[in-house]
Amino acid sequence: MTSYQLDEEADKDKFLLFYLGKELYGVPLLGVKEVIEFREAKPVPNMVDYFDGVINLRGEIIGVMDLRRKLGIDPDDTKCQLIFQTQRGTLAATVDSVQSVASIPGAAIDREPNVESKIEQKYLIGVGNLNDRLITLLDFSQLLTDEQLDQVSDMVG
């Protein structure tokens, strides 16, 4: 399904859980560097519409992607930003709020869910079941193409 490989032998995988609207999502904790309060991004011309621009985080210029727009979810006002690492550098993703860090066993993740969603399958790790609650697990490494990551790297580099 994606390039993210779950370790079936491990007891549990840790995910950072966050909200976009009323829906709960998760991303692998290993890729997340930190969570910060929302910062207004400085716009950069000629970028895709879901890319807000750049922020300065302790001297590092970081590109900011609005995850709601990227995934086709209606906008909202409550926001924070997840700072995560890609193969080409650091990026920020704007989300509504962070809930917690949770361990979801590999056996509790359906990597080929048969559900109707606006979200493209290539962005999904799968759907996790945590205490009978379904959580859409995203693969941040798949949200931007190599070309888009290069464009962001060139912009902030």
PDB file of C-alpha atoms in Angstrom:
ATOM      1  CA  MET A   1       0.000   0.000   0.000  1.00  0.00           C
ATOM      2  CA  THR A   2       2.722   2.537   0.952  1.00  0.00           C
ATOM      3  CA  SER A   3       6.441   2.682   1.540  1.00  0.00           C
ATOM      4  CA  TYR A   4       5.922   2.627   5.307  1.00  0.00           C
ATOM      5  CA  GLN A   5       6.504  -0.897   6.583  1.00  0.00           C
ATOM      6  CA  LEU A   6       4.870  -2.060   9.790  1.00  0.00           C
ATOM      7  CA  ASP A   7       6.878  -4.419  11.962  1.00  0.00           C
ATOM      8  CA  GLU A   8       4.531  -7.348  12.568  1.00  0.00           C
ATOM      9  CA  GLU A   9       6.957  -8.800  15.126  1.00  0.00           C
ATOM     10  CA  ALA A  10       6.992  -5.700  17.296  1.00  0.00           C
ATOM     11  CA  ASP A  11       4.418  -5.500  20.072  1.00  0.00           C
ATOM     12  CA  LYS A  12       3.178  -2.072  19.103  1.00  0.00           C
ATOM     13  CA  ASP A  13       3.866   0.882  16.837  1.00  0.00           C
ATOM     14  CA  LYS A  14       3.572   4.398  18.217  1.00  0.00           C
ATOM     15  CA  PHE A  15       1.481   6.995  16.416  1.00  0.00           C
ATOM     16  CA  LEU A  16       0.843  10.679  17.035  1.00  0.00           C
ATOM     17  CA  LEU A  17      -2.937  11.140  16.932  1.00  0.00           C
ATOM     18  CA  PHE A  18      -4.471  14.403  15.749  1.00  0.00           C
ATOM     19  CA  TYR A  19      -7.764  15.816  14.561  1.00  0.00           C
ATOM     20  CA  LEU A  20      -8.810  17.270  11.248  1.00  0.00           C
ATOM     21  CA  GLY A  21     -12.402  18.292  11.866  1.00  0.00           C
ATOM     22  CA  LYS A  22     -14.115  15.570  13.864  1.00  0.00           C
ATOM     23  CA  GLU A  23     -11.982  12.804  12.368  1.00  0.00           C
ATOM     24  CA  LEU A  24      -9.027  11.312  14.210  1.00  0.00           C
ATOM     25  CA  TYR A  25      -5.845  10.635  12.229  1.00  0.00           C
ATOM     26  CA  GLY A  26      -2.461   9.251  13.119  1.00  0.00           C
ATOM     27  CA  VAL A  27       1.083   9.376  11.791  1.00  0.00           C
ATOM     28  CA  PRO A  28       4.110   7.314  12.831  1.00  0.00           C
ATOM     29  CA  LEU A  29       5.703   9.029  15.804  1.00  0.00           C
ATOM     30  CA  LEU A  30       9.214   8.337  14.513  1.00  0.00           C
ATOM     31  CA  GLY A  31       8.825  10.899  11.721  1.00  0.00           C
ATOM     32  CA  VAL A  32       7.487  13.678  13.962  1.00  0.00           C
ATOM     33  CA  LYS A  33      10.081  16.041  15.410  1.00  0.00           C
ATOM     34  CA  GLU A  34       7.734  18.246  17.448  1.00  0.00           C
ATOM     35  CA  VAL A  35       4.346  19.922  17.699  1.00  0.00           C
ATOM     36  CA  ILE A  36       4.144  23.724  17.770  1.00  0.00           C
ATOM     37  CA  GLU A  37       1.429  26.332  18.104  1.00  0.00           C
ATOM     38  CA  PHE A  38       0.114  27.613  14.794  1.00  0.00           C
ATOM     39  CA  ARG A  39       2.374  30.131  13.057  1.00  0.00           C
ATOM     40  CA  GLU A  40       1.232  32.131  10.053  1.00  0.00           C
ATOM     41  CA  ALA A  41       3.319  31.143   7.033  1.00  0.00           C
ATOM     42  CA  LYS A  42       4.924  33.662   4.705  1.00  0.00           C
ATOM     43  CA  PRO A  43       3.460  32.952   1.245  1.00  0.00           C
ATOM     44  CA  VAL A  44       5.764  31.758  -1.512  1.00  0.00           C
ATOM     45  CA  PRO A  45       4.753  32.283  -5.163  1.00  0.00           C
ATOM     46  CA  ASN A  46       4.141  29.455  -7.637  1.00  0.00           C
ATOM     47  CA  MET A  47       3.463  26.715  -5.082  1.00  0.00           C
ATOM     48  CA  VAL A  48       0.604  24.211  -5.049  1.00  0.00           C
ATOM     49  CA  ASP A  49      -2.593  25.507  -3.405  1.00  0.00           C
ATOM     50  CA  TYR A  50      -2.276  23.397  -0.236  1.00  0.00           C
ATOM     51  CA  PHE A  51       1.185  24.794   0.457  1.00  0.00           C
ATOM     52  CA  ASP A  52       0.912  27.836   2.757  1.00  0.00           C
ATOM     53  CA  GLY A  53       4.502  29.066   2.494  1.00  0.00           C
ATOM     54  CA  VAL A  54       7.337  29.054   5.018  1.00  0.00           C
ATOM     55  CA  ILE A  55       7.917  29.681   8.715  1.00  0.00           C
ATOM     56  CA  ASN A  56      11.092  30.382  10.653  1.00  0.00           C
ATOM     57  CA  LEU A  57      11.495  27.876  13.488  1.00  0.00           C
ATOM     58  CA  ARG A  58      14.513  28.735  15.633  1.00  0.00           C
ATOM     59  CA  GLY A  59      16.470  29.876  12.590  1.00  0.00           C
ATOM     60  CA  GLU A  60      15.403  27.011  10.314  1.00  0.00           C
ATOM     61  CA  ILE A  61      13.186  27.893   7.345  1.00  0.00           C
ATOM     62  CA  ILE A  62      10.464  25.245   7.049  1.00  0.00           C
ATOM     63  CA  GLY A  63       7.815  24.742   4.373  1.00  0.00           C
ATOM     64  CA  VAL A  64       4.206  24.533   5.626  1.00  0.00           C
ATOM     65  CA  MET A  65       1.530  22.275   4.120  1.00  0.00           C
ATOM     66  CA  ASP A  66      -2.143  22.657   5.101  1.00  0.00           C
ATOM     67  CA  LEU A  67      -3.177  19.056   5.633  1.00  0.00           C
ATOM     68  CA  ARG A  68      -6.903  19.900   5.384  1.00  0.00           C
ATOM     69  CA  ARG A  69      -6.490  21.347   1.891  1.00  0.00           C
ATOM     70  CA  LYS A  70      -4.151  18.548   0.805  1.00  0.00           C
ATOM     71  CA  LEU A  71      -6.681  15.900   1.827  1.00  0.00           C
ATOM     72  CA  GLY A  72      -9.766  17.775   0.595  1.00  0.00           C
ATOM     73  CA  ILE A  73     -11.210  18.490   4.049  1.00  0.00           C
ATOM     74  CA  ASP A  74     -13.179  21.692   4.740  1.00  0.00           C
ATOM     75  CA  PRO A  75     -11.163  24.454   6.483  1.00  0.00           C
ATOM     76  CA  ASP A  76     -11.408  25.266  10.189  1.00  0.00           C
ATOM     77  CA  ASP A  77      -9.858  27.827  12.537  1.00  0.00           C
ATOM     78  CA  THR A  78      -8.274  25.788  15.335  1.00  0.00           C
ATOM     79  CA  LYS A  79      -4.768  24.838  14.293  1.00  0.00           C
ATOM     80  CA  CYS A  80      -1.350  23.680  15.350  1.00  0.00           C
ATOM     81  CA  GLN A  81       1.568  22.413  13.311  1.00  0.00           C
ATOM     82  CA  LEU A  82       3.361  19.091  13.263  1.00  0.00           C
ATOM     83  CA  ILE A  83       7.026  19.379  12.395  1.00  0.00           C
ATOM     84  CA  PHE A  84       8.185  16.237  10.619  1.00  0.00           C
ATOM     85  CA  GLN A  85      11.226  14.931   8.823  1.00  0.00           C
ATOM     86  CA  THR A  86      11.244  13.888   5.170  1.00  0.00           C
ATOM     87  CA  GLN A  87      14.088  12.459   3.118  1.00  0.00           C
ATOM     88  CA  ARG A  88      14.715  15.958   1.776  1.00  0.00           C
ATOM     89  CA  GLY A  89      14.356  18.007   4.936  1.00  0.00           C
ATOM     90  CA  THR A  90      11.985  19.298   7.562  1.00  0.00           C
ATOM     91  CA  LEU A  91       8.359  20.230   6.814  1.00  0.00           C
ATOM     92  CA  ALA A  92       5.375  21.411   8.831  1.00  0.00           C
ATOM     93  CA  ALA A  93       1.809  20.156   8.473  1.00  0.00           C
ATOM     94  CA  THR A  94      -1.067  22.287   9.779  1.00  0.00           C
ATOM     95  CA  VAL A  95      -3.697  20.273  11.684  1.00  0.00           C
ATOM     96  CA  ASP A  96      -6.582  21.181  14.006  1.00  0.00           C
ATOM     97  CA  SER A  97      -5.323  19.734  17.286  1.00  0.00           C
ATOM     98  CA  VAL A  98      -3.176  16.946  18.674  1.00  0.00           C
ATOM     99  CA  GLN A  99      -4.807  14.346  20.892  1.00  0.00           C
ATOM    100  CA  SER A 100      -2.066  12.021  22.129  1.00  0.00           C
ATOM    101  CA  VAL A 101       0.551   9.423  21.345  1.00  0.00           C
ATOM    102  CA  ALA A 102      -0.859   5.906  21.153  1.00  0.00           C
ATOM    103  CA  SER A 103       0.506   2.432  20.606  1.00  0.00           C
ATOM    104  CA  ILE A 104      -1.378   0.549  17.921  1.00  0.00           C
ATOM    105  CA  PRO A 105      -0.303  -3.067  17.412  1.00  0.00           C
ATOM    106  CA  GLY A 106       0.471  -4.023  13.824  1.00  0.00           C
ATOM    107  CA  ALA A 107      -2.244  -6.678  14.041  1.00  0.00           C
ATOM    108  CA  ALA A 108      -4.808  -3.914  14.752  1.00  0.00           C
ATOM    109  CA  ILE A 109      -4.019  -2.103  11.488  1.00  0.00           C
ATOM    110  CA  ASP A 110      -5.900  -2.935   8.301  1.00  0.00           C
ATOM    111  CA  ARG A 111      -3.438  -2.003   5.550  1.00  0.00           C
ATOM    112  CA  GLU A 112      -5.981  -2.422   2.787  1.00  0.00           C
ATOM    113  CA  PRO A 113      -9.174  -0.957   4.223  1.00  0.00           C
ATOM    114  CA  ASN A 114     -12.306  -1.298   2.161  1.00  0.00           C
ATOM    115  CA  VAL A 115     -13.760   2.100   3.037  1.00  0.00           C
ATOM    116  CA  GLU A 116     -14.883   5.005   0.913  1.00  0.00           C
ATOM    117  CA  SER A 117     -12.730   8.055   1.548  1.00  0.00           C
ATOM    118  CA  LYS A 118     -11.731  11.343  -0.061  1.00  0.00           C
ATOM    119  CA  ILE A 119      -8.153  10.494   0.862  1.00  0.00           C
ATOM    120  CA  GLU A 120      -6.111   8.767  -1.823  1.00  0.00           C
ATOM    121  CA  GLN A 121      -5.007   5.242  -0.897  1.00  0.00           C
ATOM    122  CA  LYS A 122      -1.354   6.089  -1.542  1.00  0.00           C
ATOM    123  CA  TYR A 123      -1.400   8.479   1.434  1.00  0.00           C
ATOM    124  CA  LEU A 124      -2.596   5.769   3.818  1.00  0.00           C
ATOM    125  CA  ILE A 125      -0.723   3.324   5.974  1.00  0.00           C
ATOM    126  CA  GLY A 126      -4.112   1.860   6.793  1.00  0.00           C
ATOM    127  CA  VAL A 127      -6.895   2.098   9.342  1.00  0.00           C
ATOM    128  CA  GLY A 128      -5.996   1.381  12.941  1.00  0.00           C
ATOM    129  CA  ASN A 129      -8.331   0.072  15.605  1.00  0.00           C
ATOM    130  CA  LEU A 130      -7.641   1.587  19.016  1.00  0.00           C
ATOM    131  CA  ASN A 131     -10.131   0.666  21.739  1.00  0.00           C
ATOM    132  CA  ASP A 132     -12.841   0.074  19.104  1.00  0.00           C
ATOM    133  CA  ARG A 133     -12.201   3.470  17.509  1.00  0.00           C
ATOM    134  CA  LEU A 134     -11.078   3.574  13.885  1.00  0.00           C
ATOM    135  CA  ILE A 135      -8.164   5.890  13.145  1.00  0.00           C
ATOM    136  CA  THR A 136      -6.970   6.792   9.649  1.00  0.00           C
ATOM    137  CA  LEU A 137      -3.192   6.332   9.640  1.00  0.00           C
ATOM    138  CA  LEU A 138      -1.337   8.562   7.183  1.00  0.00           C
ATOM    139  CA  ASP A 139       2.086   8.164   5.627  1.00  0.00           C
ATOM    140  CA  PHE A 140       3.629  11.654   5.604  1.00  0.00           C
ATOM    141  CA  SER A 141       6.332  10.481   3.209  1.00  0.00           C
ATOM    142  CA  GLN A 142       3.667   9.941   0.522  1.00  0.00           C
ATOM    143  CA  LEU A 143       1.837  13.274   0.877  1.00  0.00           C
ATOM    144  CA  LEU A 144       4.236  15.142  -1.409  1.00  0.00           C
ATOM    145  CA  THR A 145       5.816  13.840  -4.604  1.00  0.00           C
ATOM    146  CA  ASP A 146       9.590  13.848  -5.000  1.00  0.00           C
ATOM    147  CA  GLU A 147       9.218  16.790  -7.387  1.00  0.00           C
ATOM    148  CA  GLN A 148       7.191  18.758  -4.808  1.00  0.00           C
ATOM    149  CA  LEU A 149       9.698  17.916  -2.061  1.00  0.00           C
ATOM    150  CA  ASP A 150      12.512  19.116  -4.328  1.00  0.00           C
ATOM    151  CA  GLN A 151      10.594  22.331  -5.004  1.00  0.00           C
ATOM    152  CA  VAL A 152      10.168  22.916  -1.259  1.00  0.00           C
ATOM    153  CA  SER A 153      13.831  22.094  -0.611  1.00  0.00           C
ATOM    154  CA  ASP A 154      14.918  24.562  -3.296  1.00  0.00           C
ATOM    155  CA  MET A 155      12.588  27.200  -1.863  1.00  0.00           C
ATOM    156  CA  VAL A 156      13.855  26.942   1.723  1.00  0.00           C
ATOM    157  CA  GLY A 157      17.394  25.791   0.962  1.00  0.00           C
TER     158      GLY A 157
END
